[in-house]
Short mmCIF file of C-alpha atoms and ligand atoms in Angstrom, two decimals:
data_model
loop_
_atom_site.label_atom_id
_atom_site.label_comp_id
_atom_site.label_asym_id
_atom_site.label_seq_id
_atom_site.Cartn_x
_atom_site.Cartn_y
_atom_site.Cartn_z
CA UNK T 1 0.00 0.00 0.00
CA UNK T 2 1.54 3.48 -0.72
CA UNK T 3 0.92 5.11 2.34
CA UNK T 4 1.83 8.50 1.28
CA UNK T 5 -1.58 8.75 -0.99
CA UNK T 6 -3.36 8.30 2.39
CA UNK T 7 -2.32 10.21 5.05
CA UNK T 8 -3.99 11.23 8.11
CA UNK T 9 -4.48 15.10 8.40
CA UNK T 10 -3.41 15.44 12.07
CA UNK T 11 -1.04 12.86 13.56
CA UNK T 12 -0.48 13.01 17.69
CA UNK T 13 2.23 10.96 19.43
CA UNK T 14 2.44 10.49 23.16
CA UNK T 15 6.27 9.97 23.19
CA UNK T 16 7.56 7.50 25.85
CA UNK T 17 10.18 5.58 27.22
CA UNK T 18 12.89 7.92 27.67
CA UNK T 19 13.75 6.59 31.19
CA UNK T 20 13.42 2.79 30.10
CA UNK T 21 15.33 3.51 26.91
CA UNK T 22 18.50 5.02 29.53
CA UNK T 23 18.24 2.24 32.04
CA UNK T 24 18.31 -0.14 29.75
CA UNK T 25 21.88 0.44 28.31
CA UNK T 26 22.55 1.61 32.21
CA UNK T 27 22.32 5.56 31.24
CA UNK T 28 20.78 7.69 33.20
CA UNK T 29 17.22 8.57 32.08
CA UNK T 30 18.28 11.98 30.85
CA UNK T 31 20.50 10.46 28.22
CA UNK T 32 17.22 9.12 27.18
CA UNK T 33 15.66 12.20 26.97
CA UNK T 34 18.56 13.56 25.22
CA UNK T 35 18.18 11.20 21.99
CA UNK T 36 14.36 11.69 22.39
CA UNK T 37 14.98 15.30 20.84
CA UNK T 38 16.44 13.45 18.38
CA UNK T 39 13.71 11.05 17.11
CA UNK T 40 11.65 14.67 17.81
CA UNK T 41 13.42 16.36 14.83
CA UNK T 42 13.21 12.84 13.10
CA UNK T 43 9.39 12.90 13.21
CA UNK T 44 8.86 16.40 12.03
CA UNK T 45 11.33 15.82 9.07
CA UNK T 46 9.05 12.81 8.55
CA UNK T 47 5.47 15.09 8.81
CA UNK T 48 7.07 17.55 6.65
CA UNK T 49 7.78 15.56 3.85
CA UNK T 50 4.43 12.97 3.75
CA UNK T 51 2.24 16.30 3.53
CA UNK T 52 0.74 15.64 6.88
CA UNK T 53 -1.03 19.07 8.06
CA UNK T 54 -0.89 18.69 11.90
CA UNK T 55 1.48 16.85 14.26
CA UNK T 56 1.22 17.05 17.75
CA UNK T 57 4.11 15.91 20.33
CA UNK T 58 3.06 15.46 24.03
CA UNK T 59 6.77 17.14 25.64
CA UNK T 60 5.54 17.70 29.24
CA UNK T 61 2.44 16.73 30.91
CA UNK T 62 0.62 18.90 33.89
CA UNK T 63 1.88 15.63 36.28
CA UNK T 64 4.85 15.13 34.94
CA UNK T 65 5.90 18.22 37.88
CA UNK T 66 5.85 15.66 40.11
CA UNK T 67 9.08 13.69 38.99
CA UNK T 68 12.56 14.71 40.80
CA UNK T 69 13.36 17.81 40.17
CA UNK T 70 16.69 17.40 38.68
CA UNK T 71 14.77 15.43 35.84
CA UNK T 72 12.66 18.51 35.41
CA UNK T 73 15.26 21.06 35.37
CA UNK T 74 16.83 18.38 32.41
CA UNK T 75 13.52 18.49 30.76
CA UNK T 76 13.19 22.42 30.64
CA UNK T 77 16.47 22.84 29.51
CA UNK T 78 16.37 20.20 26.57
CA UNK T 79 12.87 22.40 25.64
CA UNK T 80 14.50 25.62 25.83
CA UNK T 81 17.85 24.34 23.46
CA UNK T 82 15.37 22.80 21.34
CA UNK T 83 13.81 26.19 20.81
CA UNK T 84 16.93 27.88 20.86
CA UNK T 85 18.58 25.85 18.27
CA UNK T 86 15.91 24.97 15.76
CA UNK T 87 13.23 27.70 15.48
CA UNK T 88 15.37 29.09 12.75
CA UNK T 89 15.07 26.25 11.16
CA UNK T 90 11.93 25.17 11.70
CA UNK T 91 10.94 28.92 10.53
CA UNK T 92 13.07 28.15 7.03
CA UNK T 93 10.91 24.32 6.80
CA UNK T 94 7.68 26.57 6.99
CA UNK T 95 6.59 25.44 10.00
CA UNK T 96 4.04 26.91 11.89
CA UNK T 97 4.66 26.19 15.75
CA UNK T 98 1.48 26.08 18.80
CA UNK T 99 1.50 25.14 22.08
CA UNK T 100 -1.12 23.90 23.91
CA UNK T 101 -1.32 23.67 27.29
CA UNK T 102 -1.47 26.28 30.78
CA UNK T 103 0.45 29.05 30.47
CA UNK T 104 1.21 29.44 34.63
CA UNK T 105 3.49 27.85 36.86
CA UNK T 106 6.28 27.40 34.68
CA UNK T 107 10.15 28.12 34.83
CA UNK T 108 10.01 32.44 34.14
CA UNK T 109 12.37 31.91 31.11
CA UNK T 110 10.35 29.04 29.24
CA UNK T 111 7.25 30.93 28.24
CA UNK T 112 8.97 33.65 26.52
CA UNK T 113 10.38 31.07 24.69
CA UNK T 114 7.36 29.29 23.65
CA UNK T 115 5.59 32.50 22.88
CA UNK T 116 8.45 33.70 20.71
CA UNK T 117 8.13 30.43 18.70
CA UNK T 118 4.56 30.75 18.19
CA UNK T 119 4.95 34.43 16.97
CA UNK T 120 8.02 33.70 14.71
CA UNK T 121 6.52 30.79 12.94
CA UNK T 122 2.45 32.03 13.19
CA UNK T 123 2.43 33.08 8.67
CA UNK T 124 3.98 30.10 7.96
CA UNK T 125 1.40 27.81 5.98
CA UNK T 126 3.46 24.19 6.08
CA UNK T 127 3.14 21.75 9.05
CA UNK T 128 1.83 22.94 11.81
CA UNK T 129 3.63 21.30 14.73
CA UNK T 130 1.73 21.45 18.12
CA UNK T 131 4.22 20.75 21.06
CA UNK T 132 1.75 19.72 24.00
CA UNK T 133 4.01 21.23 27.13
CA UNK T 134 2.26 21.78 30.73
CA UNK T 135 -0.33 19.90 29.69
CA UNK T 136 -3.30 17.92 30.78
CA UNK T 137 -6.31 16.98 29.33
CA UNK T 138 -8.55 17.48 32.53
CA UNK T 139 -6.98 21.01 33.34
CA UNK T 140 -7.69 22.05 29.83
CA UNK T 141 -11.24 21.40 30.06
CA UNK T 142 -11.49 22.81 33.38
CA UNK T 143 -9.78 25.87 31.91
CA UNK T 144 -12.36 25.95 29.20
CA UNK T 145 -15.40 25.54 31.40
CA UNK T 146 -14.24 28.39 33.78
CA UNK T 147 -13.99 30.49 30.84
CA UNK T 148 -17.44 29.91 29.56
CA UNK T 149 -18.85 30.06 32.82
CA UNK T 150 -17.40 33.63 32.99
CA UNK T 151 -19.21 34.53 30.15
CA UNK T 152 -22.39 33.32 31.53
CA UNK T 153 -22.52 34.91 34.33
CA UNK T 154 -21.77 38.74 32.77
CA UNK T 155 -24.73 37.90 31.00
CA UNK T 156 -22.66 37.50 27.56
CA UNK T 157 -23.44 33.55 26.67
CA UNK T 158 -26.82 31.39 27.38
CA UNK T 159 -26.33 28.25 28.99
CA UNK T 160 -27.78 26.81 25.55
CA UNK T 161 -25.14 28.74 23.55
CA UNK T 162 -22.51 25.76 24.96
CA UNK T 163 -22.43 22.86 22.44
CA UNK T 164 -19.77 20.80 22.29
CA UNK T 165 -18.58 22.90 19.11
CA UNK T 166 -18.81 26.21 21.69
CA UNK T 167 -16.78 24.04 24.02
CA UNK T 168 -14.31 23.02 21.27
CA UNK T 169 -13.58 26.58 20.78
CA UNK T 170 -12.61 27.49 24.42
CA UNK T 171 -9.98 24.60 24.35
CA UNK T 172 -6.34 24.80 23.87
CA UNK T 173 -6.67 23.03 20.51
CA UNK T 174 -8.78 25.09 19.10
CA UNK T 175 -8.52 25.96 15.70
CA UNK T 176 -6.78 22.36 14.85
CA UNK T 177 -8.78 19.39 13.50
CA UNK T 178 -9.32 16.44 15.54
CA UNK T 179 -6.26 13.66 15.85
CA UNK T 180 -7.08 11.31 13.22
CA UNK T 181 -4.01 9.03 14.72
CA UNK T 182 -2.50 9.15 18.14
CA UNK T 183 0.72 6.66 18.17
CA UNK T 184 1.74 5.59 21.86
CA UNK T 185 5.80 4.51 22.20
CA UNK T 186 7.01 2.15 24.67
CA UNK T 187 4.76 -0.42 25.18
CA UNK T 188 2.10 1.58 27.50
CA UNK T 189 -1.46 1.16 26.31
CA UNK T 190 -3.17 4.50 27.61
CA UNK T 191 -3.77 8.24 26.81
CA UNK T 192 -2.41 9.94 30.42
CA UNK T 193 -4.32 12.77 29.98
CA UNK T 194 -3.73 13.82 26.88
CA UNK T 195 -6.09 15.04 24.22
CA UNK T 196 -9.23 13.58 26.02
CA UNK T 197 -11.80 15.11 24.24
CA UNK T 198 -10.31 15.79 21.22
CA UNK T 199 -9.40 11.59 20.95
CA UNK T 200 -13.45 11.14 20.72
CA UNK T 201 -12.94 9.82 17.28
CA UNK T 202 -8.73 8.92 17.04
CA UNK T 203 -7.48 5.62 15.93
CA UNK T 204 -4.95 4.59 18.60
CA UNK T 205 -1.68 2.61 17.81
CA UNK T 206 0.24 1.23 20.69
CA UNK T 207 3.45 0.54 19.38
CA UNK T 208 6.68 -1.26 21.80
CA UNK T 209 9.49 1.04 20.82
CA UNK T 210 11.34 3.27 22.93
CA UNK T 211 10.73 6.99 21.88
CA UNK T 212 14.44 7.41 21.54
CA UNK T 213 13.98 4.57 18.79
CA UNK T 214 11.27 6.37 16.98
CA UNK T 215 12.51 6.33 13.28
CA UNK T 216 11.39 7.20 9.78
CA UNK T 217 10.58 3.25 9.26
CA UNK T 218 8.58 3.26 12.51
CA UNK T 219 6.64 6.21 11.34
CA UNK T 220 5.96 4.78 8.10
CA UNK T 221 4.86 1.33 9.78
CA UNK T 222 2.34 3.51 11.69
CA UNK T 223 0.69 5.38 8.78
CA UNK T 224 0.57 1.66 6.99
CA UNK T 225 -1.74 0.69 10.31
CA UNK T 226 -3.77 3.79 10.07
CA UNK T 227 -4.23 3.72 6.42
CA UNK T 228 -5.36 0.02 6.82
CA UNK T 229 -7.93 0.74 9.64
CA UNK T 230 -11.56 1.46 8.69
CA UNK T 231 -13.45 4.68 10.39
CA UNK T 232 -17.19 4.72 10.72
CA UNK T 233 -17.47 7.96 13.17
CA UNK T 234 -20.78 6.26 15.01
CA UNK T 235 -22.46 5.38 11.32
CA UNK T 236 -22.75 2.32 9.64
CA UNK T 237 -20.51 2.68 6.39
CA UNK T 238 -16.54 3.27 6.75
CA UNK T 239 -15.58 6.74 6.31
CA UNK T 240 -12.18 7.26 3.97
CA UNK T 241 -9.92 6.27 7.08
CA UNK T 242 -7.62 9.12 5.50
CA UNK T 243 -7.11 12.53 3.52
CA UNK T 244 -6.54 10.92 0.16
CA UNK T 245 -3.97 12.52 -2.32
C1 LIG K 301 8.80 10.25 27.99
O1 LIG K 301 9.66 9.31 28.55
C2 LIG K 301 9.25 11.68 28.24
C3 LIG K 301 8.41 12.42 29.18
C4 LIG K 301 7.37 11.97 29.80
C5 LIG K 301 8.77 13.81 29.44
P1 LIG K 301 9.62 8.93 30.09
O2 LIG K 301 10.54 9.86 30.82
O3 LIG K 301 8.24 8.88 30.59
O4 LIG K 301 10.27 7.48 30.06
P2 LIG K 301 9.79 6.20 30.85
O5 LIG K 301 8.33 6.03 30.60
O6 LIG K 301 10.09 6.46 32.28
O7 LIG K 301 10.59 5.09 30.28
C1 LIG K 302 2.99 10.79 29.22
O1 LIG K 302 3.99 9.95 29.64
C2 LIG K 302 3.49 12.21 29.14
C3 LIG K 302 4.44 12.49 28.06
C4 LIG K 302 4.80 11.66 27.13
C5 LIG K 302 4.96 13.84 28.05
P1 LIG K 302 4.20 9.57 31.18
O2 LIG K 302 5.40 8.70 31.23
O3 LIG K 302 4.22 10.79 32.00
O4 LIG K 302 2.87 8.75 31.51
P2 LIG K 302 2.57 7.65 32.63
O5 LIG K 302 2.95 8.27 33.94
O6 LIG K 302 3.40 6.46 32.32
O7 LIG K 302 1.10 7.37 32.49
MG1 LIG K 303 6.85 7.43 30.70
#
């Protein structure tokens, strides 16, 4: 099958196994995370070039605070020299940049960062690569219904007026299509908070590789899956399981 005639529109990858990668050539887990960037800039050469319109990467979850802090000071840093070094690139690929996710309690020099991408990259018209950073499904939605709960009470919005496209629109994501695909690395088989109401409709793909082993070839494998699978969206017939070419 030529995969590249049938690509999904939006692809979203909950990268893991950073740590488990490390341990198990008896690095410590921030090598791991170190080679991660790697398969990152892999992947997004990968997007690029198959046409795909969205890709989201989950970088940093709302829980992920909770890990030793000396792994989260690692993780900042790798997100700031990933910035740092490849926005001009990224700008030159045509690559529009978003991040979703809360904007508070982070490190003082990482949202300047992240806003500087977004505002550097926000004409460009190629992919459009959404790096998921501070973020968790269940604060987003919390974030959304505080904000239309604002509006109802100054009187601005009916309580009828929120449909789950009003809701859509409150959300980090909005603006972006649903994930057609989310891929899972490492073996686990769950979502950990991510994209929870924008997954209503995602075809999932647990795959057992180590982020840091994420290739081209695994990518390709993946699209193969999703271009096999068959969509029906709650009807009866299939639905074109992808954007055909
Ligand atoms: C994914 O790898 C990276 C982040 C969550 C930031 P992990 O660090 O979760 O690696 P494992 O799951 O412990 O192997
Ligand atoms: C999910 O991975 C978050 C990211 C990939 C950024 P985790 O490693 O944090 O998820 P759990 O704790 O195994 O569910
Ligand atoms: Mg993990």
């Amino acid at each position: 099958m030529d995969v590249t005639r049938r690509v999904p529109e939006h692809v979203a990858i909950i990268m893991d196994g950073n740590g488990r990668w490390a341990k198990m050539r008896g690095y410590p887990r921030t090598m791991g995370h170190r080679k991660g960037v790697e398969a990152v800039r892999e992947a997004v050469r990968v997007a690029g070039d198959l046409g795909i319109s969205y890709l989201t990467l989950f970088a940093f979850s709302s829980e992920n605070w909770t890990r030793p802090e000396t792994e989260v000071n690692d993780l900042m840093g790798l997100l700031k020299a990933f910035i740092r070094r490849d926005l001009a690139e990224l700008h030159r690929e045509n690559v529009r940049i978003r991040i979703i996710g809360a904007r508070d309690n982070m490190p003082g020099d990482v949202l300047p960062l992240l806003l500087e991408a977004e505002e550097t990259t926000k004409d460009n018209s190629g992919l459009t690569l959404v790096i998921a950073f501070n973020y968790g499904s269940r604060d987003e939605i919390a974030r959304a219904a505080r904000k239309l709960a604002a509006r109802v009470a100054a009187g601005e919005l009916s309580v009828e007026a929120i449909t789950p496209v009003a809701f859509a629109r409150e959300l980090d994501t909005f603006g972006i299509p649903d994930p057609d695909l989310i891929i899972r690395t490492s073996g686990e088989e769950r979502l950990s908070n991510f994209l929870l109401w924008q997954a209503a409709y995602a075809e999932l793909l647990f795959i057992p590789d180590f982020w840091p082993d994420f290739s081209r070839e695994t990518f390709m494998a993946a699209l193969e899956s999703f271009a096999r699978r068959e969509r029906r969206f709650g009807g009866v017939d299939p639905v074109a399981a992808a954007v055909s070419r």
